[in-house]
Structures are given as C-alpha cells and as structure tokens.
Short mmCIF file of C-alpha atoms and ligand atoms in Angstrom, two decimals:
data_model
loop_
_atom_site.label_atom_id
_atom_site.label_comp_id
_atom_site.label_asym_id
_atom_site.label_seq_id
_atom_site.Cartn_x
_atom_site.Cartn_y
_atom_site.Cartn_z
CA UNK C 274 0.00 0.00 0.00
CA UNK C 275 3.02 2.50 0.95
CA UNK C 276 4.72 1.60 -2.72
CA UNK C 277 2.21 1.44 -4.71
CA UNK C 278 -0.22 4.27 -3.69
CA UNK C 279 -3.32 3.97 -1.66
CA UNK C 280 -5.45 5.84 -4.31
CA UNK C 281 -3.91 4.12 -6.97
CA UNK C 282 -6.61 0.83 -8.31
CA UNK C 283 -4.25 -1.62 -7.73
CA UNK C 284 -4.40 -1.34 -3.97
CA UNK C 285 -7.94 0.42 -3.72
CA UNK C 286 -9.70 -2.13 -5.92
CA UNK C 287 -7.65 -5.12 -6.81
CA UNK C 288 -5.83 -6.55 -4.20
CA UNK C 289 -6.60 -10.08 -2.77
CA UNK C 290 -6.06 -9.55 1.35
CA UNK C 291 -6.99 -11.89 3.95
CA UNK C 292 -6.06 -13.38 6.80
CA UNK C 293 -4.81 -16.27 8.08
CA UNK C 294 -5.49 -18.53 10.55
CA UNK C 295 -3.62 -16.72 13.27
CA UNK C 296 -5.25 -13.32 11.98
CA UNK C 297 -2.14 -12.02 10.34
CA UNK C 298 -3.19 -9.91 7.03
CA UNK C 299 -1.77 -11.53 4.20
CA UNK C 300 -1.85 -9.88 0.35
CA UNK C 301 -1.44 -12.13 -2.47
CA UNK C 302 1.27 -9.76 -4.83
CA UNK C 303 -0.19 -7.23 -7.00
CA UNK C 304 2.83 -6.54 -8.65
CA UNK C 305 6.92 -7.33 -8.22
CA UNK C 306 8.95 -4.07 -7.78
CA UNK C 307 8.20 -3.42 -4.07
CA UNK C 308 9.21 -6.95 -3.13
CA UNK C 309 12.65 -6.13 -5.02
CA UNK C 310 13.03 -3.05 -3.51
CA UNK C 311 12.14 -4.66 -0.30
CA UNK C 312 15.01 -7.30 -1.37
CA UNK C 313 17.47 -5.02 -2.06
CA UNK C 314 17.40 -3.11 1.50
CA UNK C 315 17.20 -6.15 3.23
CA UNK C 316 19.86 -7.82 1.59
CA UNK C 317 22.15 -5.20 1.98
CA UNK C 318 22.84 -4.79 -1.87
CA UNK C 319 23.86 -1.02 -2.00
CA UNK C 320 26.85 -2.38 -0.74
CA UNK C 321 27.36 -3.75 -4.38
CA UNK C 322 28.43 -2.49 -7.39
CA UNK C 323 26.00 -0.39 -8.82
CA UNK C 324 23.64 -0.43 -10.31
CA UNK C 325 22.31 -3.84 -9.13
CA UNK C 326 20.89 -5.88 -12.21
CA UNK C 327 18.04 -8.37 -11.15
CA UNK C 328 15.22 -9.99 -12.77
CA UNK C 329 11.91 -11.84 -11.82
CA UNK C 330 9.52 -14.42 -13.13
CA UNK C 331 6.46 -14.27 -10.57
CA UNK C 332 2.84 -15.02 -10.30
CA UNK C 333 0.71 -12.13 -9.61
CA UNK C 334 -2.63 -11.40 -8.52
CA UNK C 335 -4.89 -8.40 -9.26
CA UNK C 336 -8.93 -8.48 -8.58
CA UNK C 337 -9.96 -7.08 -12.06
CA UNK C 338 -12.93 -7.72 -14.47
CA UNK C 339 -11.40 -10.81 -16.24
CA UNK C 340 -11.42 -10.77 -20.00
CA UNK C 341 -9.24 -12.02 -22.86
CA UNK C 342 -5.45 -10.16 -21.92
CA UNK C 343 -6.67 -9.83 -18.39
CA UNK C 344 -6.82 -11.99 -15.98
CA UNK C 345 -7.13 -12.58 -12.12
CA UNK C 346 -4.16 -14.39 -11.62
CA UNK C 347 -1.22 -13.70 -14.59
CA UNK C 348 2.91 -14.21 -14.66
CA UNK C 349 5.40 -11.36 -15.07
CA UNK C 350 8.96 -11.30 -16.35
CA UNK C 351 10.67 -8.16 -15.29
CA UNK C 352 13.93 -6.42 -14.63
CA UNK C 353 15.20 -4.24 -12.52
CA UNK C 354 18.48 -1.95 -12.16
CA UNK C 355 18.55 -0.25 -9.23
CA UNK C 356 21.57 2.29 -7.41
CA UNK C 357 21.63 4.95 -10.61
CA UNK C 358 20.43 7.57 -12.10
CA UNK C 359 21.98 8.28 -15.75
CA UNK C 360 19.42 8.15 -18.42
CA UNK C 361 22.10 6.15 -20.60
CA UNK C 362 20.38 3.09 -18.24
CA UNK C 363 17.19 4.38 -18.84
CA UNK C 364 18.12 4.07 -22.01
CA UNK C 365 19.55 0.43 -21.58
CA UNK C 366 15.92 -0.97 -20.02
CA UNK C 367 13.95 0.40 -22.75
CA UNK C 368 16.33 -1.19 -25.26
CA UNK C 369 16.48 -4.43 -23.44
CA UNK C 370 12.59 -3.95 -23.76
CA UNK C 371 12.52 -3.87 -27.44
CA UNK C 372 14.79 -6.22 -28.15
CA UNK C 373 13.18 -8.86 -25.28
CA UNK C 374 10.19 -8.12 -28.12
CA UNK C 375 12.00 -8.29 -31.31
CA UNK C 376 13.47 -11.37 -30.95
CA UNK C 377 10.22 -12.92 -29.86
CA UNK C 378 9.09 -12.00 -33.52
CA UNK C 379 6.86 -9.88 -32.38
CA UNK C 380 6.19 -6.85 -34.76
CA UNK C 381 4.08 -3.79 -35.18
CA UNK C 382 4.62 -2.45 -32.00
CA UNK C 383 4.91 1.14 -30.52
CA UNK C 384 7.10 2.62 -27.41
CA UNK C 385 4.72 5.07 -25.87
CA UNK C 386 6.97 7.09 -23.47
CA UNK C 387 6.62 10.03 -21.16
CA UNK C 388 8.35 11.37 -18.22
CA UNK C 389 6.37 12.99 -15.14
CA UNK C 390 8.87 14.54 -13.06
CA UNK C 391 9.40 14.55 -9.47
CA UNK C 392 9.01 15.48 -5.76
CA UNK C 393 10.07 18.98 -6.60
CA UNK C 394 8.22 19.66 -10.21
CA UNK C 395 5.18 17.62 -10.00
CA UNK C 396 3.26 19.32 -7.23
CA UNK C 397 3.09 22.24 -8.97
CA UNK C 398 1.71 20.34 -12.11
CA UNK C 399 -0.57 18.59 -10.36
CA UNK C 400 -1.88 22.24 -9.33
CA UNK C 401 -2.56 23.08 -13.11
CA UNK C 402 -4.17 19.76 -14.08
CA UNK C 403 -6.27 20.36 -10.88
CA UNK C 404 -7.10 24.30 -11.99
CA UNK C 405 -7.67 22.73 -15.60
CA UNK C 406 -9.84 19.39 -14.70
CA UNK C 407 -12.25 21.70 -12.16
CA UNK C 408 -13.45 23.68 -14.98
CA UNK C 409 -14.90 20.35 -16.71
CA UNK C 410 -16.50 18.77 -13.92
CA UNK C 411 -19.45 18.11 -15.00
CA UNK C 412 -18.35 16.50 -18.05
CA UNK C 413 -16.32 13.87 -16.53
CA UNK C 414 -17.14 10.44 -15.46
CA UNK C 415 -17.48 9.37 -11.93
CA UNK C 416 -14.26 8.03 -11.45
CA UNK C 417 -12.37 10.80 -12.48
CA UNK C 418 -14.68 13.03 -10.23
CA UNK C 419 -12.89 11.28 -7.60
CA UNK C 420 -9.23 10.99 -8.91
CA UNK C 421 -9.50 14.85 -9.31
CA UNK C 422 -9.57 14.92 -5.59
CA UNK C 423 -6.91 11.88 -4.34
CA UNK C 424 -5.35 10.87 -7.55
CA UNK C 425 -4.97 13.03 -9.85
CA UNK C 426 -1.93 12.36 -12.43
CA UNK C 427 -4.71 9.08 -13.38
CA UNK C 428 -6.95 11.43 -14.98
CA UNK C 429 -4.81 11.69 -17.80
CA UNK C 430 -5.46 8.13 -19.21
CA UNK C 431 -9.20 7.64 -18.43
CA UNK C 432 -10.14 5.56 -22.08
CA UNK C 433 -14.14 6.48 -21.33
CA UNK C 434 -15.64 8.60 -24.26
CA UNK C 435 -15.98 11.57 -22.48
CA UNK C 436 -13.03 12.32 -20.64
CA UNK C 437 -10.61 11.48 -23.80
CA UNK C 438 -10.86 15.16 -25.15
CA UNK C 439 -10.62 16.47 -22.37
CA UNK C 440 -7.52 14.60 -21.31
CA UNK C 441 -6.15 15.52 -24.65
CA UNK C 442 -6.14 19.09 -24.00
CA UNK C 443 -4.84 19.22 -20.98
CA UNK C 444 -1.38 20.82 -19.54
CA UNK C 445 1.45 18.26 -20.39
CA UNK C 446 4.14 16.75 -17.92
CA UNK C 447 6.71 17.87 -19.75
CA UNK C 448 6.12 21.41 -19.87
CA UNK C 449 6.32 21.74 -15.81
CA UNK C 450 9.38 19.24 -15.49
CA UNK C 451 12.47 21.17 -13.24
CA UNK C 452 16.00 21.57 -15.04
CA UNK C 453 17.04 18.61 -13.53
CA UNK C 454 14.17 16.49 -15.28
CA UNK C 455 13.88 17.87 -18.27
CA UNK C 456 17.78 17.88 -18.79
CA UNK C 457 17.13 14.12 -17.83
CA UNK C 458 14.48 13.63 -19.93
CA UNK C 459 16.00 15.36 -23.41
CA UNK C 460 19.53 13.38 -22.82
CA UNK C 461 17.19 9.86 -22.99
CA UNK C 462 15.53 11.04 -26.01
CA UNK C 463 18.87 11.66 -27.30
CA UNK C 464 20.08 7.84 -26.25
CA UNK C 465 16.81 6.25 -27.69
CA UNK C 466 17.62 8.21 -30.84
CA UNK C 467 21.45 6.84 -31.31
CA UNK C 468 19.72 3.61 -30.30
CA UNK C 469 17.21 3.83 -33.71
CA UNK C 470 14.48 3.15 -31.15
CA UNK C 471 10.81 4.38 -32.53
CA UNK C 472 9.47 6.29 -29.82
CA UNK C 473 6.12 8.54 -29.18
CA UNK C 474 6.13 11.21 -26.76
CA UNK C 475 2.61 10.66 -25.07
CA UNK C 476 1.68 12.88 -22.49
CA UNK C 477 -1.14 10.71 -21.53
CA UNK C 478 1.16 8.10 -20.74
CA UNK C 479 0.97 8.37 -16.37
CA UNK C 480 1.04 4.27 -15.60
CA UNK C 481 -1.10 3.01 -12.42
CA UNK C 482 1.34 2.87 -9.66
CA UNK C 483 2.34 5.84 -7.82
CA UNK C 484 5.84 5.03 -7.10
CA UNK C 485 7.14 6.55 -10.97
CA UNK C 486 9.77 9.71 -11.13
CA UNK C 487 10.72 11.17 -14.17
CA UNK C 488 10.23 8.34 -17.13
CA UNK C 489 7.99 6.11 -17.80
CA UNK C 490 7.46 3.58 -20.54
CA UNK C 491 4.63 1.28 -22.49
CA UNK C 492 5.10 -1.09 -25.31
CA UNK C 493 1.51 -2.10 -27.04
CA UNK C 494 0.56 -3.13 -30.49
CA UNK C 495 0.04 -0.56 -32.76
CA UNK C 496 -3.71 1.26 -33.10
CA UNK C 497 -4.88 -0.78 -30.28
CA UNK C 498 -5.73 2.19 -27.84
CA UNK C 499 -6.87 -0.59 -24.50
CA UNK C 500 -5.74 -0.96 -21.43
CA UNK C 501 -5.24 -4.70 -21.90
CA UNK C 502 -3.14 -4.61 -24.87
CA UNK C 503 -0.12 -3.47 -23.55
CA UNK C 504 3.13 -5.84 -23.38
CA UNK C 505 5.36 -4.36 -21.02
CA UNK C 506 5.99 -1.53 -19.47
CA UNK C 507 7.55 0.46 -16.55
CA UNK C 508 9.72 3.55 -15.33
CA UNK C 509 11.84 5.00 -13.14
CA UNK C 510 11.17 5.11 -9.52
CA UNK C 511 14.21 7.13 -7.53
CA UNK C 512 12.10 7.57 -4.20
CA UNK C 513 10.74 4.01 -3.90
CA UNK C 514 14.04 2.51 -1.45
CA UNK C 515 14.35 5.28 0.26
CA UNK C 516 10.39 5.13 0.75
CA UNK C 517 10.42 1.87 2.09
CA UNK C 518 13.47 2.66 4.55
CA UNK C 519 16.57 2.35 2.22
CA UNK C 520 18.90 4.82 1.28
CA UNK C 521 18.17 7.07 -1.10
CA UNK C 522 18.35 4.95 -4.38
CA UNK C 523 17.23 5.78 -7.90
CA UNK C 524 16.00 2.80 -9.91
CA UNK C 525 14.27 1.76 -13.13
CA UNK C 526 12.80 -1.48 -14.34
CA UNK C 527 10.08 -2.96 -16.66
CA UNK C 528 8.09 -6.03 -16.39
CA UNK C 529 6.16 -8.08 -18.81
CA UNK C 530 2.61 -9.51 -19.16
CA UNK C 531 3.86 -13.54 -19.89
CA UNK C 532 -0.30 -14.04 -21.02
CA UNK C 533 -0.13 -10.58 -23.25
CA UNK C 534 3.01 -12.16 -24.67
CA UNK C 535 0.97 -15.40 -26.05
CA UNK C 536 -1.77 -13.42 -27.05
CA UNK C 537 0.22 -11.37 -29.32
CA UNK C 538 2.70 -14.45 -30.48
CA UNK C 539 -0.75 -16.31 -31.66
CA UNK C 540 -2.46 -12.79 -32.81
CA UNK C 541 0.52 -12.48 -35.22
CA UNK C 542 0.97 -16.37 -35.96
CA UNK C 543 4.87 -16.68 -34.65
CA UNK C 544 5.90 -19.80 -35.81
CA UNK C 545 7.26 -21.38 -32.33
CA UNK C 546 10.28 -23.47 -32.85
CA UNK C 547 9.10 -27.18 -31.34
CA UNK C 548 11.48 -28.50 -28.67
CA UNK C 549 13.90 -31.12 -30.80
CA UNK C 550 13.38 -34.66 -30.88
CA UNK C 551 15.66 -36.50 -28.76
CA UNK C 552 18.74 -38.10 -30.64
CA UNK C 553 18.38 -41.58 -29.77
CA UNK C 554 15.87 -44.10 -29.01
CA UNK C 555 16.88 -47.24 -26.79
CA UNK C 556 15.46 -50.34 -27.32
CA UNK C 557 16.16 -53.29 -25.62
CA UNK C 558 15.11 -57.21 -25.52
CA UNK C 559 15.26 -59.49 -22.19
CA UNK C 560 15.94 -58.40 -18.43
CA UNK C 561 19.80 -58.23 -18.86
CA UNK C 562 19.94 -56.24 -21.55
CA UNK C 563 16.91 -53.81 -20.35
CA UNK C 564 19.79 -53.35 -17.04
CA UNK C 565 22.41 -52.02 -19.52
CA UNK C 566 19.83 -50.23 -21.23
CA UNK C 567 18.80 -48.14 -18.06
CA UNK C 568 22.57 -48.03 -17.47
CA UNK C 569 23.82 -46.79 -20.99
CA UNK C 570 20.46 -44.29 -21.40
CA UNK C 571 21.66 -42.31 -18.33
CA UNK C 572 25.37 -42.44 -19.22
CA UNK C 573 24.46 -40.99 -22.64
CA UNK C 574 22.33 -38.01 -20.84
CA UNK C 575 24.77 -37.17 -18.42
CA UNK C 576 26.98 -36.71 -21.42
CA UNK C 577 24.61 -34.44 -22.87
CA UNK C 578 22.76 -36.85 -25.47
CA UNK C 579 18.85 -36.20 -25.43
CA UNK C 580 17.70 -40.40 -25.63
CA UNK C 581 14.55 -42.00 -25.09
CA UNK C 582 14.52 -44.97 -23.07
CA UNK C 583 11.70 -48.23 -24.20
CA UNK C 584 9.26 -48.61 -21.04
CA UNK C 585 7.52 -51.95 -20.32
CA UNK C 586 8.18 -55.34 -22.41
CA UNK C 587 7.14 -54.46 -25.85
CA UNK C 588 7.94 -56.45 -28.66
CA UNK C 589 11.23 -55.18 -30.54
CA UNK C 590 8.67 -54.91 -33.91
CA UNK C 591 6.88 -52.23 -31.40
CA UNK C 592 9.68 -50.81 -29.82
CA UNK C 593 11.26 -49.82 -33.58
CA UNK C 594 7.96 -48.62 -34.48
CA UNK C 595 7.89 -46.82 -31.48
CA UNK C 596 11.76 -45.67 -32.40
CA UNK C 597 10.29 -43.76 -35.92
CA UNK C 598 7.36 -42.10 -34.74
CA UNK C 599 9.53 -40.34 -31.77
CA UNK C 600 11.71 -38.83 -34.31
CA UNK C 601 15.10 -39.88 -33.18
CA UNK C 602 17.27 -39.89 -35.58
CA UNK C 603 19.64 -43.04 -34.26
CA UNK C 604 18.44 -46.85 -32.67
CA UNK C 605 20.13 -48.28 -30.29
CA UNK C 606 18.70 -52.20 -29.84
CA UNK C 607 20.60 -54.46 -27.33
CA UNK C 608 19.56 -57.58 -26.88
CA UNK C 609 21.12 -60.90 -24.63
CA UNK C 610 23.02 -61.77 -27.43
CA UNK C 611 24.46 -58.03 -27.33
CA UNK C 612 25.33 -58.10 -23.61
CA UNK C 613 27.02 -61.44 -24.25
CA UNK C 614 29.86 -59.73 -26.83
CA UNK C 615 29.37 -56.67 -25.36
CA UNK C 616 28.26 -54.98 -28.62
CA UNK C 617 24.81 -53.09 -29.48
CA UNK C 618 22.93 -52.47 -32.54
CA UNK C 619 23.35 -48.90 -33.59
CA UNK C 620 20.74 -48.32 -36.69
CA UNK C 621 20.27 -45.22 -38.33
CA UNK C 622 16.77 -44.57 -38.58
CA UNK C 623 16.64 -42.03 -41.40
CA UNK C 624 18.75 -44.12 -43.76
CA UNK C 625 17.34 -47.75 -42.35
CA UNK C 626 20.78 -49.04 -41.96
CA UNK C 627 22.47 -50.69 -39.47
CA UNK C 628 25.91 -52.42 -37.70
CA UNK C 629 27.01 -53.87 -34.75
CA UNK C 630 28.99 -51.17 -32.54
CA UNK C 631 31.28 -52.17 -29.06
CA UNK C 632 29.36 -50.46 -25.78
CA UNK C 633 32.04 -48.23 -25.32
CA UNK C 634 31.26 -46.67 -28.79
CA UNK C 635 28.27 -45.49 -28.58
CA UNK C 636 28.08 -42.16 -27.28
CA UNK C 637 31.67 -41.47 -29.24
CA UNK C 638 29.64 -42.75 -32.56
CA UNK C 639 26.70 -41.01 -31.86
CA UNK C 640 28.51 -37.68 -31.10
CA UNK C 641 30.62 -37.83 -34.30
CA UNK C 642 27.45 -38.32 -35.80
P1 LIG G 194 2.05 -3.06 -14.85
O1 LIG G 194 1.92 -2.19 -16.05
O2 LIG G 194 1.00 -2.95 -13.83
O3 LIG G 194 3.47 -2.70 -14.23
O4 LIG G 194 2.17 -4.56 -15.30
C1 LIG G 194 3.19 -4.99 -16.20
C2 LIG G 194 2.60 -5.82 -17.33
O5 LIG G 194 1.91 -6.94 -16.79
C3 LIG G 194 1.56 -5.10 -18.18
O6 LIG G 194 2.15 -4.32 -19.20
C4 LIG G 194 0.80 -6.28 -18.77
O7 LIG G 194 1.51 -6.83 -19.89
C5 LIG G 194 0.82 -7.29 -17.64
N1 LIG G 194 -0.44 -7.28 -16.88
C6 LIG G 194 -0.83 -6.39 -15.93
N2 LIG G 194 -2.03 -6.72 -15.41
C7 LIG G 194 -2.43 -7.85 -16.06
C8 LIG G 194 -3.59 -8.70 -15.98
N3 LIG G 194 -4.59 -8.48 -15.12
N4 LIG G 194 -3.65 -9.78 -16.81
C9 LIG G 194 -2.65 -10.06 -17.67
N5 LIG G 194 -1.52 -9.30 -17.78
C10 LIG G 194 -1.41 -8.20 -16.99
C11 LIG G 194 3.98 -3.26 -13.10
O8 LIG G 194 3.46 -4.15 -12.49
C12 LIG G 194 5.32 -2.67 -12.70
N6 LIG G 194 5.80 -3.40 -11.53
C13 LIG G 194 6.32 -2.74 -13.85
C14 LIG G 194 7.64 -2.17 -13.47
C15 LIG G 194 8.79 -2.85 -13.22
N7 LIG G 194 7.92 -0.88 -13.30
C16 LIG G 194 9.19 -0.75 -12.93
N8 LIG G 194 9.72 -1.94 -12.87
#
C-alpha cells in the first residue's frame, strides 16, 4: 500500500487480502517491484556495485474484471536496475525492452513514453491539471470526479468517451518538469535516438502505480488504444528505497505480461520453434539387456545426449515402431546376445541401416554423428 499508492486501483480495488489462521493480514502480490526493492534493503545490496541488475519471473494477482489479456491471476517477467540515475540506463531498459520483443518476432509495435517529473516539479503540475480538470467537472465520469480529488496524475489516461478530449487538451508533464528532469528527460531522447528506437512522446502516458519519477514507458501493439493490450511496461522510480526505509536509491525497471506475450505471439501467428526430438531411441530385448539399457540411457544423458529410453516389455517390432514415430534420428537395440559380446545395434533410422557397434562406442559414434 506505501509503494504502490493507496489511491492508486491496484491497492484500492484489486488486491486479494486476507487473513490467516492466526489473523495475520496476508496480500497475495499485486505486482513485483516493491518486493525487489524490499530485497534489495534487506539484503544489503547497495553495498554492491551499482547499479544492481536483477530480474523476476512471478505469479501475480490483481482483482480485475477478467477478460481475454486480463486476468485474475497472470505471470510477469521483469527487470530491474537499481543504485543509478543516468538516463544512458534508462536508455539500456527500454532497449532491453525492445529487443526482449524483437526477438520474440513480435512486430508492429509502438514505445509510448513520457516522463512525469518529481518530488520537486510535479506538485506544482498537479496544481494546473487540478485548476484545468475543475473547470470540466461536469463533463467527466465518476471516477475521475474522484481521482481529481486523491489521484490526480490518473486522470490523464481515463479511455471512457468523455473524458478522452478532455484529457487531450490538458497541460502536459513535460512542460512543468524542473531543469534537472527535463535535462534528464532530453539526454534519454537523445540515447533512444542513437539507439534507432521508434518512440512517441505521449503525455497521456501516467502508468497506475504511484511510485514513478521522471520516465515512464509502455510497449503495445500498434492502433490498439486498450488498457489490456499493452506488453510491457515500466519507469523509473528514484524515491521508492528510500520510501520503504533504504537509502536514497534511484531505480528503473520494466516487467512483462507472460499471457499478453501469447496473445500477441498467436495474434501475429509466430511460428514457435518445437522443442527437438531426442537423438536416440533405446530399445532393448530381455531383463539383462533392459539393465544395460537403463545403465547406458543415463550415461548418454549425463553426457549431454537427449535419448529415449523403451518402457515396459514391448515387442522389438513395437519398440522400432515406437523408435520412428519419436523422431530420433539413431536406434540403439541391445539384446542378450548383445550383452554377451558386449556390442549393441546402432541403426540409423533415417537411412534404415544398421551395424554392430562395441558399448564403449556409442556415445563417441553417436557424437561424431
Ligand atoms: P504493470 O503495467 O501494472 O506494471 O504490469 C506490467 C505488465 O503486466 C503489463 O504491461 C501487462 O503486460 C501485464 N499485466 C498487468 N495486469 C495484467 C492482468 N490483469 N492480466 C494479464 N496481464 C497483466 C507493473 O506491475 C510494474 N511493476 C512494472 C515495473 C517494473 N515498473 C518498474 N519496474
């Protein structure tokens, strides 16, 4: 609640509290950059080099109205780099972003990107959008009746009919940032330029967790102007550690939706590499030689050869045809008379040819092969 902001809907409306059985309040994790702050001061980590590079891959839980991109329960993958301030890292996140993205296959995407100051320029910002907003009371919905009392940077990216113009019009971020944020703000630009990164100065762009300073970020698919399209996003948040009893700390991260991810990979038909067949199948015929199959099998994994191993006490005619239809490339049948001379029968499935080969050949032949 102190990280993310009271006012803000995560913690008004969507978090899952309860208690437990000895009546301690328990919250199921709305989101994962408190926790990391949390980490970081606990663990003593401004004691390391800075800035401290860590990532997450976490479950989280927010109470919203669940449809398709937005769910109840959904997975995150995000970074975080925490202990500095240059907008060269800034920089560095966002890039990491895009490429995270553009390697995925992902395409047609945009980098929305805005930067609302801090403790020092944003009060008196706030002031205008208040002086601006009253005049247009009436016109606005319910919820932003209230946000223009306790939270009122989120009246910027209301999506209901009515409030869009409105929010269009009004006084922009960056025109109130101090020389210290706009200095920060123009050298990023600059970066994200050298970088060839497409960028879009929105100043609707205000994100719904209070902890942000300065920039933040979104990455969504093109024309798609709803809330639940967006892939990643996230921002700098310099007051956060020191917020939560840390030293003053500046720090930036993103995170990404893991279900938005799919959604998009399927929406845009990525072809999704299968995992690869294993190399070898093991067959085997009689109790002795199914003991040196179990043997060999794991010998050949531990040196790094993907094998499937025959269950149960198939016929060989099933066990081959079970061989082909696994996609394995290579056989490997031993049967008693095998164990006797020590030998195996290495066939090569592709080609249908075969030949005896000693035991101790087999993962040599197999990784020549
Ligand atoms: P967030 O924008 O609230 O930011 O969530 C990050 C991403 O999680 C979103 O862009 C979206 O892809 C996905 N997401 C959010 N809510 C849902 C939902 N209900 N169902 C499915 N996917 C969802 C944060 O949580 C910040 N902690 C990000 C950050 C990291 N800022 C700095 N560092």
């Amino acid at each position: 609640m102190r990280s993310i902001g009271e006012e803000t809907d995560i913690v008004a409306k969507e978090m899952y509290t309860l208690e437990d059985k000895s009546g301690d309040s328990l919250t199921l994790r709305p989101e994962g950059t408190a926790s990391v702050c949390r980490a970081y001061i606990e663990h003593g980590m401004h004691t390391l080099s800075q800035p401290v590079k860590l990532y997450y891959y976490a479950s989280i839980f927010r109470y919203e109205r669940p449809q398709a991109g937005r769910y109840r329960e959904h997975h995150q993958f995000g970074v975080e780099a925490l202990g500095e301030a240059d907008p060269a890292l800034d920089a560095e996140v966002i890039d990491m972003a895009w490429q995270f993205y553009v390697n995925l296959g992902l395409s047609g995407l945009v980098l929305n990107l805005n930067s609302i100051g801090c403790n020092i320029c944003r009060p008196a910002y706030l002031n205008s959008l208040k002086e601006y907003y009253s005049g247009y009371q009436e016109s606005l919905c319910p919820d932003c009746r209230r946000r223009l009392v306790k939270n009122t940077l989120r009246l910027l990216d209301c999506k209901k009919t009515a409030c869009v113009p409105i929010a269009e019009r009004a006084p922009r971020s960056t025109d109130s940032l101090c020389g210290e944020c706009a200095g920060h703000f123009e050298q990023l630009k600059k970066y994200l330029g050298i970088l060839a990164l497409p960028y879009t100065v929105n100043h609707r762009l205000v994100r719904g967790l209070d902890y942000y300073t300065k920039t933040v970020f979104e990455i969504a698919p093109e024309g798609e102007d709803v809330a639940q399209a967006t892939v990643g996003a996230g921002g700098r948040y310099d007051n956060l550690i020191e917020q939560l009893g840390g030293k003053p700390t500046p720090a930036i991260g993103f995170a990404t939706g893991i279900e938005r991810l799919v959604l998009n990979l399927k929406k845009q038909k990525v072809h999704i590499p299968g995992t690869a067949p294993a190399k070898v199948f093991m067959a085997c015929l009689g109790q002795s030689a199914k003991d040196e199959a179990v043997r060999l099998a794991s010998e050949m994994r531990r040196s790094g050869i993907n094998v499937i191993l025959a269950f149960g006490g198939r016929s060989l005619k099933s066990q081959l045809k079970q061989a082909n239809s696994s996609g394995a490339r290579y056989a490997v049948i031993i049967g008693e008379d095998e164990i006797k001379s020590g030998s195996v029968l290495f066939r090569d499935l592709d080609k249908a040819e075969q030949r005896n080969i000693h035991l101790d050949e087999v993962i040599t032949t197999v990784k020549r092969l």
